[in-house]
Coordinates of C-alpha atoms and ligand atoms in Angstrom, one line a residue:
M198 CA 0.0 0.0 0.0
E199 CA 2.7 2.5 1.1
N200 CA 5.0 1.4 -1.7
E201 CA 2.1 1.9 -4.2
T202 CA 2.0 5.5 -2.9
A203 CA 5.8 5.8 -3.4
K204 CA 5.5 4.3 -6.8
S205 CA 2.7 6.7 -7.8
F206 CA 5.3 9.6 -7.2
D207 CA 7.9 7.7 -9.2
K208 CA 9.9 6.9 -6.0
H209 CA 12.2 3.8 -5.5
P210 CA 10.3 0.6 -4.4
H211 CA 12.3 0.7 -1.1
F212 CA 11.3 4.2 -0.3
I213 CA 10.3 4.7 3.3
V214 CA 6.9 6.3 3.4
R215 CA 6.5 8.3 6.7
E216 CA 3.1 9.6 5.8
A217 CA 0.9 8.7 2.7
E218 CA -1.2 11.9 2.6
P219 CA 0.2 14.4 2.5
F220 CA 3.1 12.4 1.0
N221 CA 6.2 12.5 3.2
A222 CA 8.9 10.0 2.5
E223 CA 12.7 9.4 2.5
P224 CA 15.0 6.8 1.0
P225 CA 16.9 4.1 3.0
P226 CA 20.3 5.3 4.1
R227 CA 22.4 2.9 1.9
L228 CA 20.6 3.9 -1.3
L229 CA 20.9 7.6 -0.5
R230 CA 24.7 7.1 -0.2
L231 CA 25.1 5.6 -3.7
S232 CA 25.3 8.9 -5.7
I233 CA 26.6 12.3 -4.8
V234 CA 23.8 13.8 -7.0
T235 CA 20.6 12.2 -5.8
P236 CA 18.4 10.8 -8.5
P237 CA 14.8 12.0 -8.3
E238 CA 13.6 8.5 -7.4
L239 CA 15.7 8.6 -4.2
F240 CA 15.1 12.3 -3.3
Y241 CA 13.1 12.8 -0.1
V242 CA 9.6 14.5 -0.2
R243 CA 8.3 16.9 2.4
N244 CA 4.7 18.0 1.8
H245 CA 2.2 19.8 4.1
A246 CA -0.7 19.3 1.8
S247 CA -1.6 17.5 -1.4
V248 CA 0.4 18.1 -4.5
P249 CA -1.4 20.8 -6.5
E250 CA -2.2 20.4 -10.2
I251 CA -0.9 23.4 -12.1
D252 CA -1.2 24.0 -15.8
A253 CA 2.2 25.1 -16.9
D254 CA 0.9 26.9 -20.1
S255 CA -1.4 29.3 -18.2
Y256 CA 0.9 29.6 -15.1
Q257 CA 1.8 33.1 -14.1
L258 CA 4.3 34.0 -11.4
K259 CA 3.2 37.1 -9.4
I260 CA 5.7 39.5 -8.0
S261 CA 4.5 42.2 -5.7
G262 CA 4.9 44.0 -2.4
L263 CA 7.3 46.9 -2.1
S264 CA 8.4 46.7 -5.7
N265 CA 7.5 49.8 -7.8
R266 CA 5.5 47.6 -10.2
E267 CA 3.4 44.5 -9.8
L268 CA 4.3 41.9 -12.3
Q269 CA 3.0 38.6 -13.7
I270 CA 5.4 36.6 -15.6
S271 CA 4.8 33.3 -17.5
L272 CA 7.3 30.5 -17.7
A273 CA 8.1 31.3 -21.2
E274 CA 8.8 34.9 -20.4
L275 CA 10.9 33.9 -17.4
R276 CA 13.0 31.7 -19.6
E277 CA 13.3 34.3 -22.3
R278 CA 14.0 37.4 -20.4
F279 CA 16.6 36.0 -17.8
S280 CA 19.7 33.9 -18.4
S281 CA 19.4 30.4 -16.9
R282 CA 21.8 29.2 -14.2
T283 CA 22.5 25.7 -12.7
V284 CA 23.5 25.3 -9.1
T285 CA 24.2 22.0 -7.4
A286 CA 22.8 22.3 -3.9
T287 CA 21.7 20.1 -1.1
L288 CA 18.2 20.5 0.4
Q289 CA 17.8 19.4 4.0
C290 CA 14.6 19.4 6.0
A291 CA 14.8 21.2 9.4
G292 CA 13.2 18.0 10.7
N293 CA 15.9 15.7 9.3
R294 CA 17.0 13.3 12.1
R295 CA 13.9 14.2 14.2
D296 CA 13.7 10.5 15.3
G297 CA 16.8 11.1 17.4
L298 CA 15.1 13.9 19.3
M299 CA 11.9 11.9 19.6
A300 CA 13.9 9.2 21.4
V301 CA 14.9 11.7 24.0
K302 CA 11.3 13.0 24.7
E303 CA 8.0 12.8 22.9
I304 CA 7.3 15.2 20.0
G305 CA 3.7 15.5 19.0
G306 CA 2.2 16.1 15.5
E307 CA 5.5 16.0 13.5
V308 CA 6.9 13.5 11.0
S309 CA 9.4 11.1 12.5
W310 CA 12.3 11.5 10.0
G311 CA 15.4 9.4 9.9
A312 CA 18.6 10.9 8.5
Q313 CA 17.5 10.9 4.9
A314 CA 15.3 13.9 4.8
I315 CA 18.1 15.3 2.7
G316 CA 19.1 15.2 -1.0
N317 CA 21.5 16.8 -3.4
A318 CA 20.5 17.9 -7.0
S319 CA 21.7 20.2 -9.7
W320 CA 18.9 22.8 -10.0
T321 CA 18.4 24.9 -13.2
G322 CA 16.4 28.1 -13.3
V323 CA 16.8 31.8 -13.2
S324 CA 18.5 33.8 -10.4
L325 CA 16.0 35.5 -8.1
C326 CA 18.3 38.5 -8.0
D327 CA 17.9 39.1 -11.8
V328 CA 14.1 38.9 -11.4
L329 CA 14.1 41.3 -8.4
E330 CA 16.3 43.8 -10.2
F331 CA 13.9 43.7 -13.2
A332 CA 10.9 44.2 -10.8
G333 CA 12.6 47.0 -9.1
M334 CA 12.7 47.5 -5.3
T335 CA 12.1 50.4 -2.8
T336 CA 14.6 51.2 0.0
D337 CA 12.2 49.6 2.5
A338 CA 12.9 46.1 1.1
R339 CA 14.4 43.8 3.7
H340 CA 12.9 40.3 3.1
V341 CA 11.7 38.2 0.2
E342 CA 8.6 36.1 0.7
F343 CA 7.7 33.1 -1.3
I344 CA 4.1 31.7 -1.3
G345 CA 3.2 28.3 -2.8
L346 CA 0.1 27.3 -4.7
D347 CA -0.7 24.4 -2.4
D348 CA -3.6 24.5 0.0
V349 CA -2.6 24.0 3.6
E350 CA -4.9 24.0 6.5
R351 CA -3.8 25.2 9.9
K352 CA -5.9 26.5 12.8
G353 CA -9.0 26.7 10.6
A354 CA -7.4 28.8 7.9
R355 CA -6.4 27.7 4.4
F356 CA -3.4 29.2 2.7
G357 CA -0.4 28.4 0.5
F358 CA 2.8 27.2 2.3
G359 CA 5.2 30.2 2.5
G360 CA 8.2 31.7 4.2
S361 CA 10.8 34.4 3.6
I362 CA 14.5 34.9 3.4
P363 CA 16.5 38.1 4.2
L364 CA 16.9 40.3 1.1
E365 CA 20.6 40.0 1.4
K366 CA 20.3 36.3 0.7
G367 CA 17.7 36.8 -2.0
L368 CA 20.2 39.0 -3.9
S369 CA 22.8 36.3 -3.9
A370 CA 23.2 34.6 -7.3
E371 CA 22.8 31.1 -6.0
V372 CA 19.1 31.6 -5.0
L373 CA 17.1 30.3 -7.9
L374 CA 13.6 30.1 -9.3
A375 CA 14.1 26.6 -10.6
F376 CA 12.3 24.6 -13.3
E377 CA 14.7 21.7 -13.7
M378 CA 16.2 19.2 -11.4
N379 CA 19.1 17.1 -12.6
G380 CA 18.7 18.3 -16.1
A381 CA 15.0 17.2 -16.4
A382 CA 11.8 19.1 -15.9
L383 CA 10.9 19.4 -12.2
A384 CA 8.5 16.6 -11.1
P385 CA 5.1 17.8 -9.7
V386 CA 5.9 16.3 -6.3
H387 CA 9.1 18.5 -6.2
G388 CA 7.3 21.7 -7.0
A389 CA 6.6 21.9 -10.8
P390 CA 6.4 24.1 -12.7
L391 CA 8.6 26.5 -10.6
R392 CA 10.1 26.4 -7.1
A393 CA 12.5 28.5 -5.1
I394 CA 15.9 27.0 -4.3
V395 CA 17.6 28.6 -1.4
P396 CA 21.0 26.9 -1.0
G397 CA 22.4 26.7 2.5
Y398 CA 19.0 27.3 4.2
I399 CA 16.5 24.9 5.7
G400 CA 14.4 23.1 3.0
A401 CA 11.3 25.0 4.1
R402 CA 12.5 28.1 2.5
S403 CA 12.7 26.4 -0.9
V404 CA 9.1 26.9 -1.6
K405 CA 7.5 24.6 -4.1
W406 CA 4.7 25.4 -6.6
L407 CA 5.8 29.0 -6.3
G408 CA 2.8 31.3 -7.0
E409 CA 3.9 34.6 -5.6
I410 CA 7.0 36.5 -4.5
K411 CA 6.5 39.6 -2.2
V412 CA 9.2 41.9 -1.3
K413 CA 8.7 43.1 2.3
S414 CA 10.1 45.1 5.1
E415 CA 9.5 42.4 7.7
P416 CA 9.8 38.6 7.7
S417 CA 6.8 36.6 6.3
E418 CA 3.8 36.2 8.6
N419 CA 3.0 32.9 7.0
Y420 CA 2.4 30.2 9.5
F421 CA 5.5 28.3 8.3
Q422 CA 7.7 31.4 9.1
A423 CA 5.9 32.8 12.1
H424 CA 5.0 29.7 14.0
A425 CA 6.5 26.5 12.5
Y426 CA 10.2 26.3 11.7
K427 CA 11.2 28.4 14.8
L428 CA 13.6 27.0 17.4
F429 CA 12.5 27.2 21.0
P430 CA 14.5 26.4 24.2
P431 CA 14.1 23.0 25.8
G432 CA 11.7 24.2 28.6
V433 CA 9.1 25.5 26.1
S434 CA 6.2 23.2 25.1
A435 CA 3.2 23.3 22.7
Q436 CA 1.2 24.5 25.7
T437 CA 3.5 27.3 27.0
V438 CA 4.9 28.5 23.6
D439 CA 4.8 32.3 22.9
W440 CA 4.9 32.4 19.0
N441 CA 6.3 35.9 19.1
E442 CA 9.5 34.4 20.5
G443 CA 11.8 31.7 19.1
L444 CA 14.5 31.8 16.5
M445 CA 13.4 31.8 12.9
L446 CA 15.4 29.1 11.2
G447 CA 17.4 30.1 8.2
E448 CA 21.0 28.6 7.5
V449 CA 21.3 24.9 8.4
S450 CA 23.9 23.9 11.0
I451 CA 26.9 21.5 10.5
N452 CA 25.6 18.0 10.3
S453 CA 26.7 14.5 9.3
A454 CA 25.2 11.0 9.3
I455 CA 26.3 7.4 8.8
C456 CA 24.6 5.7 5.9
R457 CA 26.5 2.4 5.9
P458 CA 26.4 0.2 7.9
Q459 CA 22.8 0.8 8.9
E460 CA 21.3 0.6 12.4
G461 CA 21.0 -2.9 13.7
E462 CA 23.2 -4.5 10.9
S463 CA 25.5 -7.5 11.5
V464 CA 29.1 -6.9 10.5
R465 CA 32.3 -9.0 10.7
T466 CA 35.0 -8.5 13.3
G467 CA 38.1 -6.5 12.1
K468 CA 38.0 -3.7 9.5
C469 CA 34.7 -2.1 8.9
T470 CA 34.0 0.5 6.2
V471 CA 31.8 3.3 7.4
Q472 CA 30.3 5.7 4.8
G473 CA 28.1 8.8 5.2
Y474 CA 27.4 12.4 4.3
A475 CA 28.3 15.7 5.9
I476 CA 26.9 19.1 5.3
A477 CA 27.8 22.7 6.5
G478 CA 25.3 25.5 6.4
G479 CA 25.4 28.9 4.8
G480 CA 28.0 27.9 2.2
R481 CA 30.7 27.0 4.7
G482 CA 32.8 24.1 3.7
V483 CA 32.9 20.7 5.5
E484 CA 36.5 20.4 6.5
R485 CA 36.8 17.2 8.6
V486 CA 34.8 14.2 9.7
D487 CA 35.7 12.0 12.6
V488 CA 34.4 8.5 13.0
S489 CA 34.6 6.3 16.2
G490 CA 33.9 2.7 16.6
D491 CA 33.7 3.0 20.4
N492 CA 31.3 5.8 21.0
G493 CA 33.8 8.5 21.0
Q494 CA 36.7 7.1 23.0
T495 CA 39.0 7.0 19.9
W496 CA 38.5 8.6 16.5
V497 CA 39.8 8.1 12.9
E498 CA 39.6 10.8 10.3
A499 CA 37.4 10.0 7.3
K500 CA 38.4 10.6 3.7
F501 CA 36.2 12.6 1.3
D502 CA 35.0 11.4 -2.0
A503 CA 36.8 13.3 -4.8
D504 CA 33.7 14.2 -6.8
D505 CA 32.2 16.8 -4.5
S506 CA 30.8 19.5 -6.6
S507 CA 29.8 22.8 -5.0
R508 CA 30.0 24.9 -1.9
W509 CA 26.3 24.5 -1.5
A510 CA 26.4 20.6 -1.6
W511 CA 27.0 17.9 0.9
R512 CA 30.3 15.9 0.9
F513 CA 30.4 12.1 1.0
W514 CA 33.0 10.5 3.2
E515 CA 34.3 7.1 4.1
A516 CA 36.4 5.7 7.0
E517 CA 37.8 2.4 8.1
I518 CA 37.5 1.4 11.7
D519 CA 38.4 -1.7 13.7
L520 CA 35.6 -3.4 15.5
E521 CA 35.8 -6.1 18.1
A522 CA 33.1 -8.9 18.6
G523 CA 30.0 -7.7 20.4
E524 CA 27.8 -4.7 20.2
A525 CA 29.4 -1.5 18.8
E526 CA 28.2 2.0 18.6
I527 CA 29.7 3.8 15.5
V528 CA 29.7 7.5 15.8
A529 CA 30.3 10.4 13.3
R530 CA 30.8 14.1 13.7
A531 CA 31.7 16.8 11.2
W532 CA 33.6 20.1 11.4
D533 CA 33.1 23.1 9.1
S534 CA 35.4 25.8 7.9
A535 CA 34.5 28.0 11.0
T536 CA 35.5 25.0 13.2
N537 CA 31.8 24.5 14.2
T538 CA 31.2 20.9 15.1
Q539 CA 28.2 18.8 16.2
P540 CA 27.0 18.6 19.8
E541 CA 27.5 15.1 21.5
E542 CA 24.0 14.4 22.7
A543 CA 20.5 14.9 21.2
R544 CA 19.1 15.6 24.7
D545 CA 21.1 18.9 24.8
I546 CA 19.4 20.2 21.8
W547 CA 15.8 18.8 22.2
N548 CA 13.1 21.3 21.2
F549 CA 9.4 20.6 21.1
K550 CA 9.1 21.0 17.3
G551 CA 12.0 18.6 16.8
Y552 CA 14.1 20.8 14.5
M553 CA 17.8 20.9 13.6
N554 CA 19.0 17.7 15.3
N555 CA 22.8 17.7 14.5
A556 CA 24.0 15.6 17.5
W557 CA 26.7 13.0 16.8
H558 CA 25.1 10.5 14.6
K559 CA 25.2 7.0 16.2
V560 CA 24.6 3.6 14.6
K561 CA 24.5 0.4 16.6
V562 CA 25.8 -2.7 15.0
F563 CA 26.4 -6.4 16.0
V564 CA 29.9 -7.5 15.3
S565 CA 30.7 -11.3 15.0
Ligands
LIG828 N1 4.6 24.9 -1.3 C1 5.3 24.2 -0.5 N2 6.7 24.2 -0.5 C2 7.4 23.5 0.2 C3 6.8 22.6 1.2 C4 5.5 22.5 1.2 O1 4.9 21.7 2.0 N3 4.7 23.3 0.4 N4 7.7 21.9 2.1 C5 8.9 22.5 2.3 C6 9.9 21.7 3.1 S1 9.6 21.7 4.8 C7 11.0 21.1 2.5 S2 12.1 20.4 3.6 C8 11.2 21.1 1.1 C9 11.2 19.7 0.5 O2 11.5 19.7 -0.8 P1 11.3 18.3 -1.6 O3 9.9 17.7 -1.2 O4 11.4 18.6 -3.0 O5 12.3 17.4 -1.1 O6 10.1 21.8 0.4 C10 9.7 22.9 1.0 N5 8.8 23.6 0.2
LIG829 MO1 11.3 20.7 5.8

């Protein structure tokens, strides 16, 4: 049943469906680790409502807000007027690895993601900055809001999923209005005919089925900017939260995960090859990955794959560790170019919405 759903979205037969409707699903770790550029059939999906049906021929992108003129641009005009650009960038959901936070303390009403709510693709589209320049901006412009054409319901209201990024980021050339993924037309489930791609930021800002861009003096008031995707301290709960507080998530933090071996796998004593991914937020580079076979007593330095492609993309790494018979906990942690590294314990970063788990990734294996 679940794999029928995955199949209907052209996903791999072994895709892990976390929710069938709205469709939320991620690939198994070992399949995700096969290719530095994730094929669409292995690319995670995070939806808050049904995939909308949009007729590409009559589609018009609206641009409004503080700009001097209000615009409507068809896809054909967008392609004609602006030069196209391709950026390889990793998208990661702020809820990636939420299962590790849920293991610490209950988190209600959120998808239980493993470490595969992440994928890397080459995105082709036009640069948002070119479109904004064409639209014209007033001096009050501070934020760029994206609004999707899907139909989400929250607290009795219906609206399109949305969010905003600071104008400074919006004017950086890597931020795209994308119509292609890995050289092919964007699939409906990934936001066709047009989506925002905001490299280095949480996936939520890469709004799919983009209907409208608004230039604003304040951040978006959309539910997914003003309520969801905010980080609260560990003592705050759904009952006590003041939504005016909290940190609006933007850049992702340094993170890494082990993809092979997988949790609960049986491996042989002696040399064990460990493989995974690492990602640094905001365009910082991943500089080092440490791997331990004894839960952090001793570490070896991982080697990076040669084919890493872009400062906005994850890096694949591999390490060889020695394992003795019994139960072993393999651990990984990454470092970025600002020497940020990952916190040891998920319990230290628990938050009631379950965002941004970047604790040391741990995988238990049986060695014999
Ligand atoms: N319109 C719209 N855009 C959206 C979402 C959504 O539900 N609706 N989900 C966001 C979230 S939370 C993530 S992590 C990414 C996931 O992109 P993907 O499904 O292409 O992997 O899309 C973002 N854009
Ligand atoms: Mo997300």
